[in-house]
Amino acid sequence: MTGPVPQPTLRTSRLRLRPLRAADAAAIVTLAGDARVSRWLLTVPHPYPAELATSWIARTHDEWRAGTAVTWAIVEDGALVGAISLRLVARHDHAELGYWLGVPAWGRGLATEAARAVIGHAFRVLGLVRVFAQHLGGNPASGRVLVKVGMAPEGVRRRHVRKRGRYHDAHQYAVLREDWRPRAAPRPRPRR
Ligand SMILES: CC(C)(COP(=O)(O)OP(=O)(O)OC[C@H]1O[C@@H](n2cnc3c(N)ncnc32)[C@H](O)[C@@H]1OP(=O)(O)O)[C@@H](O)C(=O)NCCC(=O)NCCS
C-alpha cells in the first residue's frame, strides 16, 4: 500500500498526519534544527541548513514511491508541529518508527497520539507484523512515548550509535501485531 497510489493522510482527535510539502521546509528548519530536538535525532544536524530540509522533503516522496518509508508531517490547527515516519523492510514485514516534535508542542501527549495512529496504520493497512523503535540513552521522554503506545522494551544496545563524535546507547522497543491494542492503557510510569 505504498508506491504509485497517493500517500494517505491520517487523522486523530487533535492532529492531521499528511505528506510533507515543499512549503514545510522553513518550519522544519526552525523546529527540528532546534538543538533540544536535533540532539536526539541521528540524522538531523545542528544547525540545520534549509537546503537539507528541502532535499529531505523530496526524499520522503521518493521513499514513498519506492516503498521504503512513509513520512508524515504532524499538523495541529493547520501548522506543522513535527514529523513521524515508518522505515519499511518489506522482506521482514516490519518497520522502524521515528518521530520528533518541535519544543512548543511538547508535553501534551501529541507524540503519543501521532504514534498510535501510525502504528495502527502499520498493522491494519500496511499489514506489518512488527513495529520497532529506538531512542538514545538520556531521552526518557521518548521511551515513555513508546511504552504509552504499547511497545515493550527489548533491551539496550550499548554504545550502538555515534552522534557528533560520541557513542550512545540505543534503547530498543517493539510491538507485535497480535499484541497491538489501539487504545492501550498506559503502563504505570516506573518509579524514579
Ligand atoms: C520525545 C518527544 C517526541 C515527546 O513528545 P511529547 O508530545 O512531549 O510526548 P508525550 O506528551 O506524548 O509523552 C511524553 C511522556 O514523557 C514524559 N517525560 C517527559 N520528560 C521526561 C523525563 N525527563 N523523564 C521521564 N519522562 C519524561 C512525560 O511526562 C510524558 O509521560 P506521561 O504522559 O506518562 O506523563 C519530544 O520530546 C521530542 O520530539 N523530543 C526531541 C526529539 C526526539 O527525542 N525524538 C524521538 C527520538 S527517538
Coordinates of N, CA and C and ligand atoms in Angstrom, one line a residue:
M1 N 0.8 -1.2 0.0 CA 0.0 0.0 0.0 C 0.9 1.3 0.0
T2 N 2.1 1.1 -0.6 CA 2.8 2.4 -0.9 C 3.0 2.4 -2.4
G3 N 3.9 3.3 -2.9 CA 4.1 3.3 -4.3 C 3.3 4.2 -5.1
P4 N 2.7 3.8 -6.2 CA 2.0 4.7 -7.1 C 0.8 5.4 -6.6
V5 N 0.1 4.8 -5.6 CA -1.1 5.5 -5.0 C -0.6 6.6 -4.2
P6 N -1.5 7.7 -4.0 CA -1.1 8.8 -3.2 C -1.0 8.4 -1.7
Q7 N 0.0 9.0 -1.0 CA 0.2 8.7 0.4 C -1.1 9.1 1.2
P8 N -1.6 8.3 2.0 CA -2.8 8.7 2.8 C -2.5 9.7 3.9
T9 N -3.5 10.5 4.2 CA -3.5 11.4 5.3 C -4.2 10.7 6.5
L10 N -3.6 10.7 7.7 CA -4.3 10.1 8.8 C -4.8 11.2 9.7
R11 N -5.9 10.9 10.4 CA -6.5 11.9 11.3 C -6.6 11.3 12.7
T12 N -6.3 12.1 13.7 CA -6.6 11.7 15.1 C -7.4 12.9 15.7
S13 N -7.7 12.8 17.0 CA -8.7 13.8 17.5 C -8.1 15.2 17.4
R14 N -6.8 15.3 17.6 CA -6.2 16.7 17.5 C -5.3 16.9 16.3
L15 N -4.9 15.9 15.6 CA -3.9 16.0 14.6 C -4.3 15.5 13.2
R16 N -3.6 16.1 12.2 CA -3.7 15.6 10.9 C -2.2 15.1 10.5
L17 N -2.1 13.9 10.0 CA -0.8 13.4 9.6 C -0.8 13.4 8.1
R18 N -0.1 14.3 7.4 CA -0.2 14.4 6.0 C 1.2 14.3 5.4
P19 N 1.3 14.0 4.0 CA 2.6 14.0 3.4 C 3.3 15.4 3.6
L20 N 4.6 15.4 3.6 CA 5.3 16.7 3.7 C 5.2 17.4 2.3
R21 N 5.3 18.7 2.4 CA 5.2 19.6 1.3 C 6.5 20.5 1.2
A22 N 6.8 21.0 0.0 CA 8.0 21.8 -0.1 C 7.9 23.0 0.9
A23 N 6.7 23.5 1.0 CA 6.5 24.7 1.9 C 6.7 24.5 3.4
D24 N 6.9 23.2 3.7 CA 7.1 22.9 5.1 C 8.6 23.1 5.5
A25 N 9.5 23.4 4.6 CA 10.9 23.4 4.8 C 11.2 24.4 6.0
A26 N 10.7 25.6 5.9 CA 11.1 26.6 6.9 C 10.7 26.2 8.3
A27 N 9.5 25.6 8.5 CA 9.1 25.2 9.8 C 10.0 24.0 10.3
I28 N 10.4 23.1 9.4 CA 11.3 22.0 9.8 C 12.6 22.5 10.2
V29 N 13.2 23.5 9.5 CA 14.5 24.0 9.9 C 14.4 24.6 11.3
T30 N 13.3 25.4 11.5 CA 13.2 26.0 12.9 C 13.0 25.0 14.0
L31 N 12.1 24.0 13.7 CA 11.7 23.1 14.8 C 12.7 22.0 15.0
A32 N 13.0 21.3 13.9 CA 14.0 20.1 14.0 C 15.4 20.6 14.2
G33 N 15.7 21.8 13.7 CA 17.0 22.4 13.9 C 17.3 22.9 15.3
D34 N 16.3 23.0 16.1 CA 16.5 23.4 17.5 C 17.4 22.3 18.2
A35 N 18.4 22.8 18.8 CA 19.4 21.8 19.4 C 18.7 20.9 20.4
R36 N 17.6 21.3 21.1 CA 16.9 20.5 22.0 C 16.2 19.3 21.4
V37 N 15.9 19.5 20.0 CA 15.3 18.4 19.3 C 16.4 17.6 18.5
S38 N 17.3 18.3 17.8 CA 18.2 17.6 16.9 C 19.2 16.7 17.7
R39 N 19.4 17.1 19.0 CA 20.4 16.3 19.7 C 20.0 14.8 19.9
W40 N 18.7 14.6 19.8 CA 18.2 13.2 19.9 C 18.0 12.5 18.6
L41 N 18.3 13.2 17.5 CA 18.0 12.6 16.2 C 19.3 12.3 15.4
L42 N 19.5 11.1 15.0 CA 20.7 10.7 14.4 C 21.0 11.4 13.1
T43 N 20.0 11.7 12.3 CA 20.3 12.2 11.0 C 20.1 13.7 10.9
V44 N 19.8 14.4 12.0 CA 19.5 15.8 11.9 C 20.6 16.6 12.5
P45 N 21.3 17.4 11.7 CA 22.5 18.2 12.2 C 22.0 19.5 12.9
H46 N 22.9 20.1 13.6 CA 22.6 21.4 14.2 C 23.8 22.3 13.9
P47 N 23.7 23.4 13.3 CA 22.4 24.0 12.7 C 22.0 23.1 11.5
Y48 N 20.7 23.3 11.2 CA 20.1 22.5 10.1 C 19.9 23.4 8.9
P49 N 20.7 23.2 7.8 CA 20.6 24.1 6.7 C 19.3 23.9 5.9
A50 N 18.7 25.0 5.4 CA 17.4 25.0 4.7 C 17.5 24.0 3.5
E51 N 18.6 23.9 2.8 CA 18.6 23.0 1.6 C 18.5 21.6 2.0
L52 N 18.9 21.3 3.2 CA 18.8 19.9 3.7 C 17.4 19.6 4.0
A53 N 16.6 20.5 4.5 CA 15.2 20.3 4.7 C 14.5 20.1 3.4
T54 N 14.9 20.9 2.4 CA 14.2 20.7 1.1 C 14.5 19.4 0.5
S55 N 15.8 18.9 0.6 CA 16.1 17.6 0.0 C 15.5 16.5 0.8
W56 N 15.4 16.7 2.1 CA 14.7 15.6 2.9 C 13.3 15.5 2.5
I57 N 12.6 16.6 2.3 CA 11.2 16.5 1.9 C 11.0 15.8 0.6
A58 N 11.9 16.1 -0.4 CA 11.8 15.4 -1.7 C 12.1 13.9 -1.5
R59 N 13.1 13.6 -0.6 CA 13.4 12.2 -0.4 C 12.3 11.4 0.2
T60 N 11.5 12.1 1.1 CA 10.4 11.3 1.6 C 9.4 10.9 0.5
H61 N 9.2 11.8 -0.5 CA 8.3 11.4 -1.6 C 8.9 10.3 -2.4
D62 N 10.2 10.3 -2.6 CA 10.9 9.2 -3.4 C 10.7 7.9 -2.6
E63 N 10.9 8.0 -1.3 CA 10.8 6.8 -0.4 C 9.4 6.2 -0.4
W64 N 8.4 7.1 -0.4 CA 7.0 6.6 -0.5 C 6.8 5.8 -1.8
R65 N 7.3 6.4 -2.9 CA 7.2 5.7 -4.3 C 7.9 4.4 -4.3
A66 N 9.1 4.4 -3.7 CA 9.9 3.2 -3.6 C 9.4 2.1 -2.6
G67 N 8.5 2.6 -1.7 CA 8.0 1.6 -0.7 C 9.0 1.4 0.4
T68 N 10.0 2.3 0.6 CA 11.0 2.1 1.6 C 10.7 2.8 2.9
A69 N 9.8 3.9 2.9 CA 9.5 4.6 4.1 C 8.2 5.4 3.8
V70 N 7.5 5.7 4.9 CA 6.4 6.7 4.9 C 6.6 7.7 5.9
T71 N 6.6 9.0 5.5 CA 6.8 10.1 6.4 C 5.7 11.0 6.4
W72 N 5.2 11.4 7.5 CA 4.1 12.3 7.6 C 4.5 13.6 8.4
A73 N 4.0 14.8 7.9 CA 4.0 16.0 8.8 C 3.0 15.8 9.9
I74 N 3.3 16.2 11.1 CA 2.3 16.2 12.2 C 1.8 17.6 12.2
V75 N 0.5 17.7 12.0 CA -0.1 19.1 11.8 C -1.2 19.3 12.9
E76 N -1.1 20.4 13.6 CA -2.1 20.7 14.6 C -2.6 22.1 14.3
D77 N -3.9 22.3 14.2 CA -4.5 23.5 13.8 C -3.9 24.2 12.6
G78 N -3.6 23.3 11.6 CA -3.1 23.8 10.3 C -1.6 24.1 10.3
A79 N -0.9 23.9 11.4 CA 0.6 24.2 11.5 C 1.4 23.0 11.7
L80 N 2.5 22.8 11.0 CA 3.3 21.7 11.2 C 4.0 21.8 12.6
V81 N 3.9 20.8 13.4 CA 4.5 20.8 14.7 C 5.5 19.7 14.8
G82 N 5.6 18.8 13.9 CA 6.6 17.7 14.0 C 6.5 16.8 12.8
A83 N 7.2 15.7 12.9 CA 7.1 14.7 11.8 C 7.2 13.3 12.4
I84 N 6.7 12.3 11.6 CA 6.7 10.9 12.1 C 6.9 10.0 10.9
S85 N 7.6 8.9 11.1 CA 7.9 8.1 9.9 C 7.9 6.6 10.3
L86 N 7.7 5.8 9.3 CA 7.9 4.3 9.3 C 9.0 4.0 8.3
R87 N 10.1 3.4 8.7 CA 11.1 2.9 7.7 C 10.7 1.4 7.5
L88 N 10.4 1.1 6.3 CA 9.8 -0.2 6.0 C 10.9 -1.2 5.5
V89 N 10.8 -2.4 6.0 CA 11.7 -3.5 5.5 C 10.7 -4.6 5.0
A90 N 10.4 -4.5 3.7 CA 9.4 -5.4 3.1 C 9.7 -6.9 3.3
R91 N 11.0 -7.2 3.2 CA 11.4 -8.6 3.3 C 10.9 -9.2 4.7
H92 N 10.9 -8.4 5.7 CA 10.6 -8.9 7.0 C 9.2 -8.4 7.5
D93 N 8.5 -7.6 6.7 CA 7.2 -7.1 7.1 C 7.3 -6.4 8.4
H94 N 8.4 -5.6 8.6 CA 8.5 -4.8 9.8 C 8.9 -3.4 9.5
A95 N 8.8 -2.5 10.4 CA 9.2 -1.1 10.2 C 9.7 -0.5 11.5
E96 N 10.6 0.5 11.3 CA 11.1 1.3 12.4 C 10.3 2.6 12.5
L97 N 9.8 2.9 13.6 CA 9.1 4.1 13.9 C 10.0 5.2 14.4
G98 N 9.9 6.4 13.8 CA 10.7 7.5 14.3 C 9.9 8.8 14.3
Y99 N 10.2 9.7 15.2 CA 9.3 11.0 15.3 C 10.1 12.1 16.0
W100 N 9.6 13.3 15.8 CA 10.1 14.4 16.5 C 9.0 15.5 16.6
L101 N 9.0 16.2 17.6 CA 8.0 17.4 17.7 C 8.9 18.6 18.1
G102 N 8.5 19.7 17.5 CA 9.1 21.0 17.9 C 8.8 21.3 19.4
V103 N 9.7 22.0 20.1 CA 9.6 22.2 21.5 C 8.3 22.7 21.9
P104 N 7.7 23.7 21.2 CA 6.4 24.3 21.7 C 5.3 23.2 21.8
A105 N 5.4 22.1 21.1 CA 4.4 21.1 21.1 C 4.6 20.0 22.2
W106 N 5.7 20.1 22.9 CA 6.0 19.0 23.8 C 5.0 19.0 25.0
G107 N 4.9 17.8 25.6 CA 4.2 17.7 26.9 C 2.7 17.7 26.9
R108 N 2.1 17.5 25.7 CA 0.6 17.5 25.6 C 0.1 16.1 25.0
G109 N 1.0 15.2 25.0 CA 0.6 13.9 24.5 C 0.5 13.7 23.0
L110 N 1.0 14.7 22.3 CA 0.8 14.7 20.8 C 1.7 13.6 20.1
A111 N 2.9 13.4 20.7 CA 3.7 12.3 20.0 C 3.1 11.0 20.2
T112 N 2.5 10.8 21.4 CA 1.8 9.5 21.7 C 0.6 9.4 20.7
E113 N -0.1 10.4 20.6 CA -1.3 10.4 19.7 C -0.9 10.1 18.3
A114 N 0.1 10.7 17.8 CA 0.6 10.5 16.4 C 1.1 9.1 16.2
A115 N 1.9 8.6 17.2 CA 2.5 7.3 17.1 C 1.4 6.2 17.1
R116 N 0.4 6.4 17.9 CA -0.7 5.4 17.9 C -1.4 5.3 16.6
A117 N -1.6 6.4 15.9 CA -2.2 6.4 14.6 C -1.3 5.7 13.6
V118 N -0.1 6.0 13.6 CA 0.9 5.4 12.6 C 1.1 3.9 12.9
I119 N 1.1 3.5 14.1 CA 1.3 2.1 14.4 C 0.0 1.3 13.9
G120 N -1.2 1.9 14.2 CA -2.4 1.3 13.7 C -2.4 1.2 12.2
H121 N -2.0 2.2 11.5 CA -1.9 2.2 10.1 C -0.9 1.0 9.6
A122 N 0.2 0.9 10.4 CA 1.2 -0.1 10.0 C 0.6 -1.5 10.1
F123 N -0.2 -1.7 11.1 CA -0.7 -3.1 11.2 C -2.0 -3.3 10.4
R124 N -2.9 -2.3 10.4 CA -4.2 -2.5 9.7 C -4.1 -2.3 8.2
V125 N -3.3 -1.3 7.7 CA -3.3 -1.0 6.3 C -2.0 -1.6 5.6
L126 N -0.9 -1.5 6.2 CA 0.4 -2.0 5.6 C 0.6 -3.4 5.9
G127 N -0.2 -4.0 6.8 CA -0.1 -5.4 7.1 C 1.2 -5.9 7.7
L128 N 1.9 -5.0 8.4 CA 3.2 -5.4 9.1 C 2.9 -6.3 10.3
V129 N 4.0 -7.0 10.6 CA 3.9 -7.9 11.8 C 4.6 -7.3 13.0
R130 N 5.4 -6.3 12.8 CA 6.2 -5.8 13.9 C 6.6 -4.3 13.6
V131 N 6.4 -3.5 14.7 CA 6.9 -2.1 14.6 C 7.9 -1.9 15.7
F132 N 9.1 -1.4 15.4 CA 10.1 -1.2 16.5 C 10.6 0.2 16.5
A133 N 11.3 0.6 17.5 CA 11.8 1.9 17.6 C 13.0 1.9 18.6
Q134 N 13.8 3.0 18.5 CA 14.9 3.1 19.5 C 15.1 4.5 19.9
H135 N 15.5 4.7 21.1 CA 15.9 6.1 21.5 C 17.2 6.1 22.1
L136 N 17.9 7.2 22.1 CA 19.2 7.3 22.6 C 19.1 7.4 24.2
G137 N 20.2 6.9 24.8 CA 20.3 7.0 26.3 C 20.1 8.4 26.7
G138 N 19.4 8.7 27.8 CA 19.2 10.0 28.2 C 18.0 10.7 27.7
N139 N 17.2 10.0 26.9 CA 16.0 10.6 26.4 C 14.7 9.8 26.9
P140 N 14.5 9.9 28.2 CA 13.4 9.0 28.7 C 12.0 9.5 28.2
A141 N 11.9 10.7 27.8 CA 10.5 11.1 27.3 C 10.1 10.3 26.1
S142 N 11.1 10.0 25.2 CA 10.8 9.1 24.1 C 10.5 7.7 24.5
G143 N 11.2 7.2 25.4 CA 10.9 5.9 25.9 C 9.5 5.8 26.5
R144 N 9.1 6.9 27.2 CA 7.8 6.9 27.8 C 6.7 6.9 26.7
V145 N 7.0 7.6 25.6 CA 6.0 7.6 24.5 C 5.8 6.2 24.0
L146 N 7.0 5.5 23.8 CA 6.9 4.1 23.2 C 6.2 3.2 24.2
V147 N 6.4 3.3 25.5 CA 5.6 2.5 26.4 C 4.2 2.8 26.4
K148 N 3.9 4.1 26.3 CA 2.4 4.5 26.3 C 1.7 4.0 25.1
V149 N 2.4 3.9 24.0 CA 1.7 3.4 22.8 C 1.6 1.8 22.8
G150 N 2.2 1.2 23.8 CA 2.0 -0.3 23.9 C 3.3 -1.0 23.5
M151 N 4.4 -0.4 23.3 CA 5.6 -1.1 22.9 C 6.3 -1.7 24.2
A152 N 7.0 -2.8 24.0 CA 7.7 -3.4 25.1 C 9.2 -3.1 25.0
P153 N 9.9 -2.8 26.1 CA 11.3 -2.7 26.0 C 12.0 -4.0 25.6
E154 N 13.0 -3.9 24.7 CA 13.7 -5.1 24.3 C 15.2 -5.1 24.6
G155 N 15.5 -4.1 25.5 CA 16.9 -4.1 25.9 C 17.7 -2.9 25.3
V156 N 18.9 -2.8 25.7 CA 19.8 -1.7 25.3 C 21.0 -2.2 24.5
R157 N 21.1 -1.6 23.3 CA 22.4 -1.8 22.6 C 23.4 -0.8 23.0
R158 N 24.4 -1.3 23.8 CA 25.3 -0.3 24.4 C 26.2 0.3 23.3
R159 N 26.4 1.6 23.4 CA 27.3 2.3 22.5 C 27.1 1.9 21.1
H160 N 25.8 1.8 20.7 CA 25.4 1.3 19.4 C 25.5 2.3 18.3
V161 N 25.4 3.6 18.6 CA 25.3 4.6 17.6 C 26.3 5.8 17.9
R162 N 26.7 6.5 16.9 CA 27.6 7.6 17.1 C 26.9 8.9 16.6
K163 N 26.9 9.9 17.4 CA 26.4 11.2 17.1 C 27.4 12.3 17.5
R164 N 27.7 13.1 16.6 CA 28.7 14.2 16.9 C 29.9 13.7 17.7
G165 N 30.4 12.6 17.2 CA 31.7 12.1 17.7 C 31.6 11.3 19.0
R166 N 30.3 11.2 19.5 CA 30.2 10.5 20.8 C 29.3 9.2 20.5
Y167 N 29.6 8.2 21.3 CA 28.9 6.9 21.2 C 27.7 6.9 22.2
H168 N 26.6 6.4 21.7 CA 25.4 6.4 22.6 C 24.8 5.1 22.7
D169 N 24.2 4.8 23.8 CA 23.4 3.6 24.0 C 22.1 3.8 23.1
A170 N 21.6 2.7 22.6 CA 20.3 2.7 21.8 C 19.3 1.8 22.5
H171 N 18.2 2.4 23.1 CA 17.2 1.6 23.9 C 16.2 1.1 22.9
Q172 N 15.9 -0.2 22.9 CA 15.1 -0.8 21.9 C 13.7 -1.1 22.4
Y173 N 12.7 -0.9 21.6 CA 11.3 -1.2 21.9 C 10.6 -1.7 20.7
A174 N 9.5 -2.5 20.9 CA 8.8 -3.0 19.8 C 7.4 -3.5 20.2
V175 N 6.5 -3.5 19.2 CA 5.2 -4.1 19.4 C 4.9 -5.0 18.2
L176 N 4.3 -6.2 18.5 CA 3.9 -7.1 17.5 C 2.4 -6.9 17.2
R177 N 2.0 -7.3 16.0 CA 0.6 -7.1 15.6 C -0.4 -7.7 16.5
E178 N 0.0 -9.0 17.0 CA -1.0 -9.7 17.8 C -1.1 -9.0 19.2
D179 N -0.2 -8.2 19.6 CA -0.2 -7.6 20.9 C -0.8 -6.2 20.8
W180 N -1.0 -5.7 19.6 CA -1.4 -4.3 19.5 C -2.8 -4.0 19.9
R181 N -3.0 -3.0 20.8 CA -4.3 -2.6 21.3 C -4.4 -1.1 20.9
P182 N -5.3 -0.7 20.0 CA -5.3 0.6 19.6 C -5.4 1.7 20.7
R183 N -6.1 1.4 21.8 CA -6.1 2.4 22.8 C -5.5 1.8 24.1
A184 N -4.3 1.3 23.9 CA -3.6 0.6 25.1 C -3.6 1.6 26.3
A185 N -4.0 1.0 27.4 CA -3.9 1.8 28.6 C -2.4 2.0 28.9
P186 N -2.0 3.2 29.3 CA -0.6 3.4 29.6 C -0.1 2.6 30.8
R187 N 1.0 2.0 30.6 CA 1.6 1.2 31.8 C 2.0 2.3 32.8
P188 N 2.0 1.9 34.1 CA 2.4 2.8 35.1 C 3.8 3.3 34.8
R189 N 4.1 4.5 35.1 CA 5.4 5.1 35.0 C 6.3 4.5 36.0
P190 N 7.5 4.0 35.6 CA 8.4 3.4 36.6 C 8.8 4.5 37.7
R191 N 9.0 4.1 38.9 CA 9.5 5.0 39.9 C 10.8 5.5 39.6
R192 N 11.0 6.8 39.8 CA 12.4 7.4 39.6 C 12.9 7.9 40.9
Ligands
LIG1 C1 10.2 12.7 22.7 C2 9.1 13.6 22.2 C3 8.7 13.1 20.8 C4 7.9 13.5 23.2 O1 6.8 14.3 22.7 P1 5.6 14.7 23.6 O2 4.4 15.0 22.7 O3 6.0 15.7 24.6 O4 5.3 13.3 24.3 P2 4.0 12.9 25.1 O5 3.5 14.1 25.8 O6 3.1 12.1 24.3 O7 4.7 11.9 26.2 C5 5.9 12.3 26.9 C6 6.0 11.5 28.1 O8 7.4 11.6 28.6 C7 7.3 12.0 29.9 N1 8.6 12.8 30.1 C8 8.9 14.0 29.7 N2 10.2 14.3 30.1 C9 10.6 13.2 30.8 C10 11.8 13.0 31.5 N3 12.8 13.8 31.5 N4 11.9 11.8 32.1 C11 10.9 10.9 32.1 N5 9.7 11.1 31.5 C12 9.6 12.3 30.8 C13 6.1 12.9 30.1 O9 5.7 13.1 31.4 C14 5.1 12.0 29.3 O10 4.7 10.9 30.0 P3 3.3 10.8 30.8 O11 2.2 11.1 29.8 O12 3.3 9.5 31.5 O13 3.4 12.0 31.8 C15 9.5 15.1 22.1 O14 10.0 15.5 23.3 C16 10.6 15.3 21.1 O15 10.4 15.4 19.9 N6 11.9 15.3 21.5 C17 13.0 15.6 20.7 C18 13.2 14.6 19.5 C19 13.1 13.1 20.0 O16 13.6 12.8 21.1 N7 12.5 12.3 19.2 C20 12.5 10.9 19.4 C21 13.8 10.2 19.0 S1 13.8 8.5 19.5

